[in-house]
PDB file of C-alpha atoms and ligand atoms in Angstrom:
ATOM      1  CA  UNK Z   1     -34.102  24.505  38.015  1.00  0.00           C
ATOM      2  CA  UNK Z   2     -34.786  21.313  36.434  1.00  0.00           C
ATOM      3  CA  UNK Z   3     -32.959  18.752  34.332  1.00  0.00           C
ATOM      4  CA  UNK Z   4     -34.673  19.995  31.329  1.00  0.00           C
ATOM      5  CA  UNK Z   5     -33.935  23.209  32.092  1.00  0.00           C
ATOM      6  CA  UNK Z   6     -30.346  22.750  32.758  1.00  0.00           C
ATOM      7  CA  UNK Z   7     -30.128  20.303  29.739  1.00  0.00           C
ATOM      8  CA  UNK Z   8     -30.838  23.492  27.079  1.00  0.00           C
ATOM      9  CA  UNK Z   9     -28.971  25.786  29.443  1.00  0.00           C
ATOM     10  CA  UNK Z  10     -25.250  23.761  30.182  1.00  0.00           C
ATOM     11  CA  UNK Z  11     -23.943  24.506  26.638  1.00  0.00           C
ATOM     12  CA  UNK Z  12     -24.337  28.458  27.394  1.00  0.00           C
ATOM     13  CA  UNK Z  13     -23.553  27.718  30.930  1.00  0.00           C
ATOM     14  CA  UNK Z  14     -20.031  25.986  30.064  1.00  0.00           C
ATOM     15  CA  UNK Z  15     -19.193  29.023  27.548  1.00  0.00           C
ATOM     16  CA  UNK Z  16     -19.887  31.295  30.641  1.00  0.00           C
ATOM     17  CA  UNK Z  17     -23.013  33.089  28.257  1.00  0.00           C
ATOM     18  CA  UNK Z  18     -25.642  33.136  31.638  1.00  0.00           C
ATOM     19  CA  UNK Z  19     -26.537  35.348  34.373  1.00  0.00           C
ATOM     20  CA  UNK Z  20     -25.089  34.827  37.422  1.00  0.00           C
ATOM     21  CA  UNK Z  21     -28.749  34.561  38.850  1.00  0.00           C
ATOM     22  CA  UNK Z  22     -29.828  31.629  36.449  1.00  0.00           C
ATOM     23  CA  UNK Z  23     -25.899  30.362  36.863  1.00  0.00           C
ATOM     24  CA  UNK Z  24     -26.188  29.865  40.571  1.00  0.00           C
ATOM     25  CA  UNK Z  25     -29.288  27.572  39.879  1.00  0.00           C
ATOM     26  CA  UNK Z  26     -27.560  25.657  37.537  1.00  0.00           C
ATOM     27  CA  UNK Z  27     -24.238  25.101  39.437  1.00  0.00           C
ATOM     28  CA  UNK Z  28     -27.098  24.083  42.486  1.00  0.00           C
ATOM     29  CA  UNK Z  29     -28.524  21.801  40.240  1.00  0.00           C
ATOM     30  CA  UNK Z  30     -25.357  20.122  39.063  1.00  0.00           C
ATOM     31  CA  UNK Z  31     -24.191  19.336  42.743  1.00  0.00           C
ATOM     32  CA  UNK Z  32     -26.861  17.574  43.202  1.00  0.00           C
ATOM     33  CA  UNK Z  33     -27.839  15.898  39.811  1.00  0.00           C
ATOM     34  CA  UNK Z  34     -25.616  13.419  38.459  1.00  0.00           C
ATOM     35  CA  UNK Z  35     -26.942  13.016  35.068  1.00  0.00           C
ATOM     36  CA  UNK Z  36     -26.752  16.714  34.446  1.00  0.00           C
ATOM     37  CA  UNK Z  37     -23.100  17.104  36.296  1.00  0.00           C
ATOM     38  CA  UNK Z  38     -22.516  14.269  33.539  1.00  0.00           C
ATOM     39  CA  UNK Z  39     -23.513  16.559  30.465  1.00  0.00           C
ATOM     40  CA  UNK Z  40     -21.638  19.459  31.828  1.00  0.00           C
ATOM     41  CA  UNK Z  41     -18.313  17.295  31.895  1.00  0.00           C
ATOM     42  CA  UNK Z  42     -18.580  16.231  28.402  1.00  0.00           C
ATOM     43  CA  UNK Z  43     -19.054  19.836  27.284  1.00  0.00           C
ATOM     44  CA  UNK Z  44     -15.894  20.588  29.503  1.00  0.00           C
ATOM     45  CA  UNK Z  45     -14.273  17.364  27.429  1.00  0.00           C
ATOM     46  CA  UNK Z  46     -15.848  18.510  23.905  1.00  0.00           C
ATOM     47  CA  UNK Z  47     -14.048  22.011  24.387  1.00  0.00           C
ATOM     48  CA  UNK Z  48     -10.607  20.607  25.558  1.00  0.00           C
ATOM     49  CA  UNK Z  49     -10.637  18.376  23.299  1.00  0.00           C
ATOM     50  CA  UNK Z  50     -11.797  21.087  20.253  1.00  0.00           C
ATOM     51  CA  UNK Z  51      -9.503  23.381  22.092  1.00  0.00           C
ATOM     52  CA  UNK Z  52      -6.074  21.051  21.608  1.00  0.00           C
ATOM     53  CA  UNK Z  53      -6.823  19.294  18.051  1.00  0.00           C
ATOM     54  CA  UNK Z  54      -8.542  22.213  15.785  1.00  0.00           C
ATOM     55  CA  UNK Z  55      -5.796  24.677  13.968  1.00  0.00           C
ATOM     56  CA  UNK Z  56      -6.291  28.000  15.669  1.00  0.00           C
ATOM     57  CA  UNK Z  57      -5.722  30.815  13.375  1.00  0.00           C
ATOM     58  CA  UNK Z  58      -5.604  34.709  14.738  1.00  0.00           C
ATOM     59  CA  UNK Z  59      -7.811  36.296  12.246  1.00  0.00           C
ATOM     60  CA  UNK Z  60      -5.994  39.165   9.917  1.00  0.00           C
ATOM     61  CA  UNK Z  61      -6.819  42.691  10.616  1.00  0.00           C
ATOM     62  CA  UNK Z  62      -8.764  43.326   7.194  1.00  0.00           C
ATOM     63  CA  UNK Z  63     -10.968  40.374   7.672  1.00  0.00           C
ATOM     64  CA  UNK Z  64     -11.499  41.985  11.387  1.00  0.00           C
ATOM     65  CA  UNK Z  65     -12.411  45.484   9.702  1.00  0.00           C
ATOM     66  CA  UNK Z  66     -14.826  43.293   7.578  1.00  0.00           C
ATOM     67  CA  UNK Z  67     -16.587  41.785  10.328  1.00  0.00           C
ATOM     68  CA  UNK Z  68     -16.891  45.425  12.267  1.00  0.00           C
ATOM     69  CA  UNK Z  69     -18.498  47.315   8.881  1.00  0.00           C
ATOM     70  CA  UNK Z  70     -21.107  44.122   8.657  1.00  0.00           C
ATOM     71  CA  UNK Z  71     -21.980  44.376  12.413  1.00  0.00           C
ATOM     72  CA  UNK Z  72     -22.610  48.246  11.909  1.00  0.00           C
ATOM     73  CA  UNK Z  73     -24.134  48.344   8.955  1.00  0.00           C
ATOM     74  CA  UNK Z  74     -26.650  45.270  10.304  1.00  0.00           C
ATOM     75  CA  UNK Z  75     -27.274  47.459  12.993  1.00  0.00           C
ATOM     76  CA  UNK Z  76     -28.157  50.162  10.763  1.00  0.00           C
ATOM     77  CA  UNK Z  77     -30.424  48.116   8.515  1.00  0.00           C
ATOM     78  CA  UNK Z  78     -32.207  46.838  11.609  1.00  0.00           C
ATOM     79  CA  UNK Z  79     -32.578  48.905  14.443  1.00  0.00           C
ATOM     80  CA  UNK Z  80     -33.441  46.901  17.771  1.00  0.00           C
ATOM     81  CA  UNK Z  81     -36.924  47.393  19.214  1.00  0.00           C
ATOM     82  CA  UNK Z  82     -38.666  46.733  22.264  1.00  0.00           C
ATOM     83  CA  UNK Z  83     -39.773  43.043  21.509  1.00  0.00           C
ATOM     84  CA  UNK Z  84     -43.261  42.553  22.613  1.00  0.00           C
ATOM     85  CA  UNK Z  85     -44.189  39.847  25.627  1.00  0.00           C
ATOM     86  CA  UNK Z  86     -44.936  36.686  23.297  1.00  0.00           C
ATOM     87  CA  UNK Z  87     -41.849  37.494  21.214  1.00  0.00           C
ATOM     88  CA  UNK Z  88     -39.363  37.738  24.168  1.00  0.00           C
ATOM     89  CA  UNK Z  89     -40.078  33.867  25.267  1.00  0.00           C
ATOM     90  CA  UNK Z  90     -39.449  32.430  21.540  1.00  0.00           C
ATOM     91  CA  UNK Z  91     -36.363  34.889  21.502  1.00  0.00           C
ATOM     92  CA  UNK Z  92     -35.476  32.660  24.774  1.00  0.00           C
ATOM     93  CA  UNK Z  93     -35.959  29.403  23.896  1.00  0.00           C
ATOM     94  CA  UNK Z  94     -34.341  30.166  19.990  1.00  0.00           C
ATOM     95  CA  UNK Z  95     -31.712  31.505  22.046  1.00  0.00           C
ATOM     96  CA  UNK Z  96     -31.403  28.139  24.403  1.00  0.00           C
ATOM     97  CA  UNK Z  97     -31.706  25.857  20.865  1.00  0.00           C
ATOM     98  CA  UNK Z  98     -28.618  28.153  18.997  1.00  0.00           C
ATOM     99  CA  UNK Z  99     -26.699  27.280  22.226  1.00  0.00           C
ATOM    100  CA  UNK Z 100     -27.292  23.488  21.720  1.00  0.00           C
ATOM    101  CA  UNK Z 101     -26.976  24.100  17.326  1.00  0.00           C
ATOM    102  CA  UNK Z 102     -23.891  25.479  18.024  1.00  0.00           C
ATOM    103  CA  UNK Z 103     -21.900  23.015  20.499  1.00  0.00           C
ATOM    104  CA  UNK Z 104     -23.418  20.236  17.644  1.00  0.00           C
ATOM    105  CA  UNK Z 105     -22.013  22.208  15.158  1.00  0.00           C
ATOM    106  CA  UNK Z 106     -18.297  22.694  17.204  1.00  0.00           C
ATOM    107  CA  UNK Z 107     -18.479  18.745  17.876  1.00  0.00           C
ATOM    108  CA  UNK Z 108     -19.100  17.769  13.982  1.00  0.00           C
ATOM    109  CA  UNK Z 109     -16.371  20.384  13.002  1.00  0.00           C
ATOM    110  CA  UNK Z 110     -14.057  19.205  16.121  1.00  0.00           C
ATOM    111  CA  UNK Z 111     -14.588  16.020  15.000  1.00  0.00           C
ATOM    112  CA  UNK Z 112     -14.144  16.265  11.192  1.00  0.00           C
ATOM    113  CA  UNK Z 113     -10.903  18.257  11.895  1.00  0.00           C
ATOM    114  CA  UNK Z 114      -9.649  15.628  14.158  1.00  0.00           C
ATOM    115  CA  UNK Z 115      -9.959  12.402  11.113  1.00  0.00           C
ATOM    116  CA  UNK Z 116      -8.423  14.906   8.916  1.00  0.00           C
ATOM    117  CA  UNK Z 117      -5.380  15.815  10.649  1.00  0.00           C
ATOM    118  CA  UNK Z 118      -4.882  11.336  11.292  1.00  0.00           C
ATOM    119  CA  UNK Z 119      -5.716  11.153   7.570  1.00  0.00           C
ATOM    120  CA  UNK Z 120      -3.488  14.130   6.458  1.00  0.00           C
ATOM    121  CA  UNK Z 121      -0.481  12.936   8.641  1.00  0.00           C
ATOM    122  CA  UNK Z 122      -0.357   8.929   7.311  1.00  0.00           C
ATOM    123  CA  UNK Z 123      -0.961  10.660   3.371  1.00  0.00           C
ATOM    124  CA  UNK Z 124       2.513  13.022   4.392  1.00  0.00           C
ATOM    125  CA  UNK Z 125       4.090  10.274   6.261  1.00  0.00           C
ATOM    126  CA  UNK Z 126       3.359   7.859   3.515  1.00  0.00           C
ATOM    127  CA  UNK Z 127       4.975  10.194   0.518  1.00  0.00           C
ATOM    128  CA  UNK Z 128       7.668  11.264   2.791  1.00  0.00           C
ATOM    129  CA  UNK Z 129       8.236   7.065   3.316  1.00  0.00           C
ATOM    130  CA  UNK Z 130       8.262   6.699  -1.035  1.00  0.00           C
ATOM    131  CA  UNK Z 131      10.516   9.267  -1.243  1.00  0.00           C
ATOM    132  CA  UNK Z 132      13.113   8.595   1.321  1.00  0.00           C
ATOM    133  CA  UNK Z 133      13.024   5.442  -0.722  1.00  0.00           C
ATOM    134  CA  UNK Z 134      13.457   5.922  -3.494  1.00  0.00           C
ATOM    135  CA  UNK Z 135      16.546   8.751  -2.665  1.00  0.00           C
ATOM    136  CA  UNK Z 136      18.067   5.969  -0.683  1.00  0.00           C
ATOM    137  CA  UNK Z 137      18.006   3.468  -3.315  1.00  0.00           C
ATOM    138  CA  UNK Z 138      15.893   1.728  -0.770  1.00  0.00           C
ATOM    139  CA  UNK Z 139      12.624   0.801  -2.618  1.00  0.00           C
ATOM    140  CA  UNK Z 140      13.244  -3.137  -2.823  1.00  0.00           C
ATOM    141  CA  UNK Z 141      14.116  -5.385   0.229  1.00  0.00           C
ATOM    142  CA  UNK Z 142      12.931  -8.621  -1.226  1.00  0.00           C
ATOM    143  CA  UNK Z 143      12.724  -8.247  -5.339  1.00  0.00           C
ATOM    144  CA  UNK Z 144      10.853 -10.797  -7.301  1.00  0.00           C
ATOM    145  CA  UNK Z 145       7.788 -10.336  -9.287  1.00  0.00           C
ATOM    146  CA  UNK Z 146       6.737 -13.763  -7.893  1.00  0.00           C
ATOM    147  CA  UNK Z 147       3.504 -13.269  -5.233  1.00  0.00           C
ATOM    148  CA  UNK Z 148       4.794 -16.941  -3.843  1.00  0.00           C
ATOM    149  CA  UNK Z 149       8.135 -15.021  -2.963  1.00  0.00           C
ATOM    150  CA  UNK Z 150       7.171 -12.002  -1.850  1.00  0.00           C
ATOM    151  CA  UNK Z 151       4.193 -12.565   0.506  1.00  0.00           C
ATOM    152  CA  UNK Z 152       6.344 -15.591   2.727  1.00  0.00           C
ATOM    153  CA  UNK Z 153       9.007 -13.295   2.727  1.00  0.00           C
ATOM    154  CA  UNK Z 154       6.805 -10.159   4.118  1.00  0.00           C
ATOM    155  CA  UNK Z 155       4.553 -12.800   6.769  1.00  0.00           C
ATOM    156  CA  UNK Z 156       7.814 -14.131   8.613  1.00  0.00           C
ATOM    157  CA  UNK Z 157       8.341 -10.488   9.408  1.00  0.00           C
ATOM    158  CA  UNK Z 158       5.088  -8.982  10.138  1.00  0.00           C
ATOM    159  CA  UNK Z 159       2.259 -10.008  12.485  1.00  0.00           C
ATOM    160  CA  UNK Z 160      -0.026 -10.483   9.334  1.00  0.00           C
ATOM    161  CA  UNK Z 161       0.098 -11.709   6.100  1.00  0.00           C
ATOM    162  CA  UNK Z 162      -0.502  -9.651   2.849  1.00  0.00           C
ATOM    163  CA  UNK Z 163      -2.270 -10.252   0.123  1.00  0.00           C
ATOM    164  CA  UNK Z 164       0.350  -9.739  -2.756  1.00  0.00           C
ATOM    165  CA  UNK Z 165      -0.706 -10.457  -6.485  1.00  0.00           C
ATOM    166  CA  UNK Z 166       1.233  -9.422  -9.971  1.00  0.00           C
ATOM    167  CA  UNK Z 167      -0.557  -7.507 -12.154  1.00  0.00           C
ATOM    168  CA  UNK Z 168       1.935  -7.382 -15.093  1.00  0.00           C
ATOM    169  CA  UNK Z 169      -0.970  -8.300 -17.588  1.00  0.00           C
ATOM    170  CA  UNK Z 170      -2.764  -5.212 -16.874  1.00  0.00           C
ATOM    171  CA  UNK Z 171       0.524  -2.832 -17.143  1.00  0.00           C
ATOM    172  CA  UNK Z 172       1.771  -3.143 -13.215  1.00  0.00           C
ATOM    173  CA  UNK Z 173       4.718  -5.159 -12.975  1.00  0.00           C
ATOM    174  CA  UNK Z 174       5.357  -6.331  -8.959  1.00  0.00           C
ATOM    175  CA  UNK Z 175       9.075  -6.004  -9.014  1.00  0.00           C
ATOM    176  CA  UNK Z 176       9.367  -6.751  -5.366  1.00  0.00           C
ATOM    177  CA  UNK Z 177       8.438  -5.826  -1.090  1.00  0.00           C
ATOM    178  CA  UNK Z 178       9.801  -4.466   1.778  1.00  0.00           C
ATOM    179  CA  UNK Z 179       9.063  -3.401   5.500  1.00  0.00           C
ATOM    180  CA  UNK Z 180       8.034  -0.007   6.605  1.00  0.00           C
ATOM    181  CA  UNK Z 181       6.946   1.578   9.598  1.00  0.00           C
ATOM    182  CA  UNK Z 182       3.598   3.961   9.184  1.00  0.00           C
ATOM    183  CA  UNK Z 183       1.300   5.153  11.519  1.00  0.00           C
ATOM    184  CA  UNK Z 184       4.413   3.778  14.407  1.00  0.00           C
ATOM    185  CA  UNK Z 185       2.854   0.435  13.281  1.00  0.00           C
ATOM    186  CA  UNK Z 186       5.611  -2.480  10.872  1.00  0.00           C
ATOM    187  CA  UNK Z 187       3.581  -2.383   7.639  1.00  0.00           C
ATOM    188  CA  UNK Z 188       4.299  -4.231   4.017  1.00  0.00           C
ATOM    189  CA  UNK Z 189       4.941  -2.074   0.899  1.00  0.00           C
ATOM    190  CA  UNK Z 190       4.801  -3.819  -2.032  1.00  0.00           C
ATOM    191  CA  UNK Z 191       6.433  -1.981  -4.804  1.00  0.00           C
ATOM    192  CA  UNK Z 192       5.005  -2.177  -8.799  1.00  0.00           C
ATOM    193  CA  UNK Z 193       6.279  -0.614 -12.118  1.00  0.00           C
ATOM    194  CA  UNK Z 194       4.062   1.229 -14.114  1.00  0.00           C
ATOM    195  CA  UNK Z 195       5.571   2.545 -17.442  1.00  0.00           C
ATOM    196  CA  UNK Z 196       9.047   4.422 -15.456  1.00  0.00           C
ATOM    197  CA  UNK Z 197       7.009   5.056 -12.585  1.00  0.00           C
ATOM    198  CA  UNK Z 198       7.603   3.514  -9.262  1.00  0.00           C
ATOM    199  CA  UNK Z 199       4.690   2.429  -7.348  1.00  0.00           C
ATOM    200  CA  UNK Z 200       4.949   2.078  -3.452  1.00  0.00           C
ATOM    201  CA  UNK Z 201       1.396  -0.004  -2.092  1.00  0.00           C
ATOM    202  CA  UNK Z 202       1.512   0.199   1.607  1.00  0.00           C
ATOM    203  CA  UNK Z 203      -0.881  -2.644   3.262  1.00  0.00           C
ATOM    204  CA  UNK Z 204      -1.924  -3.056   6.249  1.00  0.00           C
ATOM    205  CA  UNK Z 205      -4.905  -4.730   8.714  1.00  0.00           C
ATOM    206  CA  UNK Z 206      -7.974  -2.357   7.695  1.00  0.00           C
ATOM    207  CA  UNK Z 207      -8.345   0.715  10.227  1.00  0.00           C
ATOM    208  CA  UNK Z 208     -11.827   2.120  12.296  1.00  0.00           C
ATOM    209  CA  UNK Z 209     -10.988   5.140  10.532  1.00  0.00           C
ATOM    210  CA  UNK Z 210      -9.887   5.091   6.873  1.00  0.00           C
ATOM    211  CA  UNK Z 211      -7.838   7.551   5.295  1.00  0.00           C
ATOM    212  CA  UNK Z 212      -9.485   9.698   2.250  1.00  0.00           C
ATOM    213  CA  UNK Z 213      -9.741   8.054  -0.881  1.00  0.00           C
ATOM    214  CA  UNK Z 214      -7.487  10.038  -2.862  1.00  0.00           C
ATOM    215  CA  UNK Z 215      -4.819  13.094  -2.031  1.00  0.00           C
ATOM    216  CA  UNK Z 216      -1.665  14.822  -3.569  1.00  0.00           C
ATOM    217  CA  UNK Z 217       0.857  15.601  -1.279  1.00  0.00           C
ATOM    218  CA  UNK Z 218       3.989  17.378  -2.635  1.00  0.00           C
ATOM    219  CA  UNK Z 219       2.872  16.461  -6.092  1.00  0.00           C
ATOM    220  CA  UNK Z 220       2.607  12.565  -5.107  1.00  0.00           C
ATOM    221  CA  UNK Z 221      -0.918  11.035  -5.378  1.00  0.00           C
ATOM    222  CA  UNK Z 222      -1.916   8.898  -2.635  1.00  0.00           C
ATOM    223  CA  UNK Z 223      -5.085   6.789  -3.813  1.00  0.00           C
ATOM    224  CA  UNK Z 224      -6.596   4.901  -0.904  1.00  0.00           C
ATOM    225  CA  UNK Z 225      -8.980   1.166  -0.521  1.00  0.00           C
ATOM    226  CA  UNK Z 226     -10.304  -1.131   1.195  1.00  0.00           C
ATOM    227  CA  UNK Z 227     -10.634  -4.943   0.793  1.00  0.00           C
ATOM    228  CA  UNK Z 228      -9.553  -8.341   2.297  1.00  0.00           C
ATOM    229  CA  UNK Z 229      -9.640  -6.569   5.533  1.00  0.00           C
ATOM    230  CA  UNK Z 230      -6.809  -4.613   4.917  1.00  0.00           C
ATOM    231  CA  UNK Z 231      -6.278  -0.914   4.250  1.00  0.00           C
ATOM    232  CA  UNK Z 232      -4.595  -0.019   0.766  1.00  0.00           C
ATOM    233  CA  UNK Z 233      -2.869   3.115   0.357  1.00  0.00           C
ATOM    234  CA  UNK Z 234      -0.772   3.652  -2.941  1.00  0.00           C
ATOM    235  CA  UNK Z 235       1.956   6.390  -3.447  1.00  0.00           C
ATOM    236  CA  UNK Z 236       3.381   7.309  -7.092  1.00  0.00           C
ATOM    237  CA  UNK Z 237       3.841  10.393  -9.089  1.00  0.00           C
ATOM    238  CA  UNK Z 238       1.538   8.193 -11.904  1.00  0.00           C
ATOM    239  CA  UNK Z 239      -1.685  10.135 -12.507  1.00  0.00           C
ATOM    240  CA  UNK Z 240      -4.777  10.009  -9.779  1.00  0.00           C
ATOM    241  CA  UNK Z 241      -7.487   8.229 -11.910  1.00  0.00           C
ATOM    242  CA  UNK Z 242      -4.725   5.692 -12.663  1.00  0.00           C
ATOM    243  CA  UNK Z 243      -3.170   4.992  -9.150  1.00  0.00           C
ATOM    244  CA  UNK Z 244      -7.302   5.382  -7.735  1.00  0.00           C
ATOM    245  CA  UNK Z 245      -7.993   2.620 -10.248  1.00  0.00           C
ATOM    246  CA  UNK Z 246      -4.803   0.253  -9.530  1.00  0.00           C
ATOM    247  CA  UNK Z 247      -5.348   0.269  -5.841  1.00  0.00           C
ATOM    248  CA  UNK Z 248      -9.096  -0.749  -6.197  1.00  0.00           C
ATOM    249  CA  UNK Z 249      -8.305  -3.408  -8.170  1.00  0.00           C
ATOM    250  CA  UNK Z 250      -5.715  -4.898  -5.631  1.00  0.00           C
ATOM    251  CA  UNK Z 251      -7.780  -4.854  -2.924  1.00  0.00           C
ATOM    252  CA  UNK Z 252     -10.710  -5.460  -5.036  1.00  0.00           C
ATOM    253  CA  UNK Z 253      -9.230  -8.788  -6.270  1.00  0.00           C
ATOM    254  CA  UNK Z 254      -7.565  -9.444  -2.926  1.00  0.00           C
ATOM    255  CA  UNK Z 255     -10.876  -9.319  -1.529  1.00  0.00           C
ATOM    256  CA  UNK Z 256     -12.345 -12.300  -4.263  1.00  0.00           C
ATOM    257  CA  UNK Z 257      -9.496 -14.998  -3.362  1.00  0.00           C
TER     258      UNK Z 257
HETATM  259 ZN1   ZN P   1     -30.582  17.154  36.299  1.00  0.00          ZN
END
């Protein structure tokens, strides 16, 4: 066995999907090859890793039926034959290249599940943040719908300093600030008017990974940008193209001064 062998075989080795024959070779190979022993621990780490972040739902019992009538009926439709010599090595190598298709595909959907679970839980734990606000008679800690008042007030707490502008001309009145905590991390929320809606901004340093652009959680929209080199995330019960809009044009015009 060879490391290009083992390469298209550790995938389907990992998941346990080889013959013992071919698996003794490999786990031979592995002892001795360090690149290859590599490979096999990050498909160990890929699986642990899909294994404790993707939602794992038992499928329901008519969906299972489903499945069953397909697989007969498929078996019906095409009855297996003896594959010819020639065939049987394609049907090998096909089989080696699924294996590797289908770890790729388990990263990319690991992966994708992972951001959206981080994104999911700052959009929830930003709404839950406006609300428990705005129940508590909370919203304001510093109100003034001057920027010179608000953003000294919100830098001698925080270790950065937020842009903060008024944008009463265009409809969105600051009426004042105060300090959060989202993501476990001290964060300034500035808070607008908009007609009788309230809107809470949250800002803070920009992030590797940036929340979606726009979600409704519990009826809330949450409208997320990025500008200034800070992250942007905007919670109100105002309409999405509206909030999506406002909180462009914050960090948007941050981003120009
Ligand atoms: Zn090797």
């Amino acid at each position: 066995m060879n490391c290009n062998e083992t390469g298209t075989l550790v995938a389907r080795y990992t998941d346990g999907e080889i013959d013992s024959l071919q698996g003794r070779s490999i786990e031979q190979h592995l002892r001795c090859c360090a690149a290859c022993a590599g490979k096999h621990q990050d498909v160990l780490a890929l699986r642990a890793r899909i294994g404790s972040a993707v939602p794992y739902f038992p499928a329901p019992p008519a969906l299972r039926e489903r499945v069953r009538a397909l697989l007969a009926n498929a078996h019906e439709v095409a009855p297996v034959r003896p594959r010819p010599e020639r065939d049987r090595w394609r049907w090998l190598t096909g089989g080696a290249l699924a294996g590797c298709t289908a770890t790729l595909l388990a990263w990319v959907v690991g992966t994708a599940v992972i951001d959206w679970h981080a994104n999911e839980d700052v959009a929830v734990e930003a709404v839950a943040t406006h609300v428990r606000a705005t129940l508590n008679n909370h919203l304001i800690e510093v109100a003034s719908s001057d920027q010179h008042t608000v953003k000294p007030w919100l830098s001698a707490r925080l270790d950065y300093s937020p842009p903060v502008q008024d944008l009463a001309s265009e409809g969105f009145a600051l009426s004042g600030g105060r300090l959060d905590t989202l993501d476990k991390q001290r964060v300034a929320t500035l808070v607008y008017r908009y007609r009788l809606h309230t809107i809470d901004v949250f800002v803070r340093p920009e992030l590797a990974h940036a929340p979606s652009a726009l979600r409704t959680v519990r009826g809330f929209n949450v409208a997320h940008a990025t500008g200034a080199g800070m992250d942007w995330l905007a919670v109100s019960d105002v309409s999405a193209d509206v909030l999506t809009e406002f909180v462009q044009r914050l960090a948007r015009e941050a981003a120009s001064q």
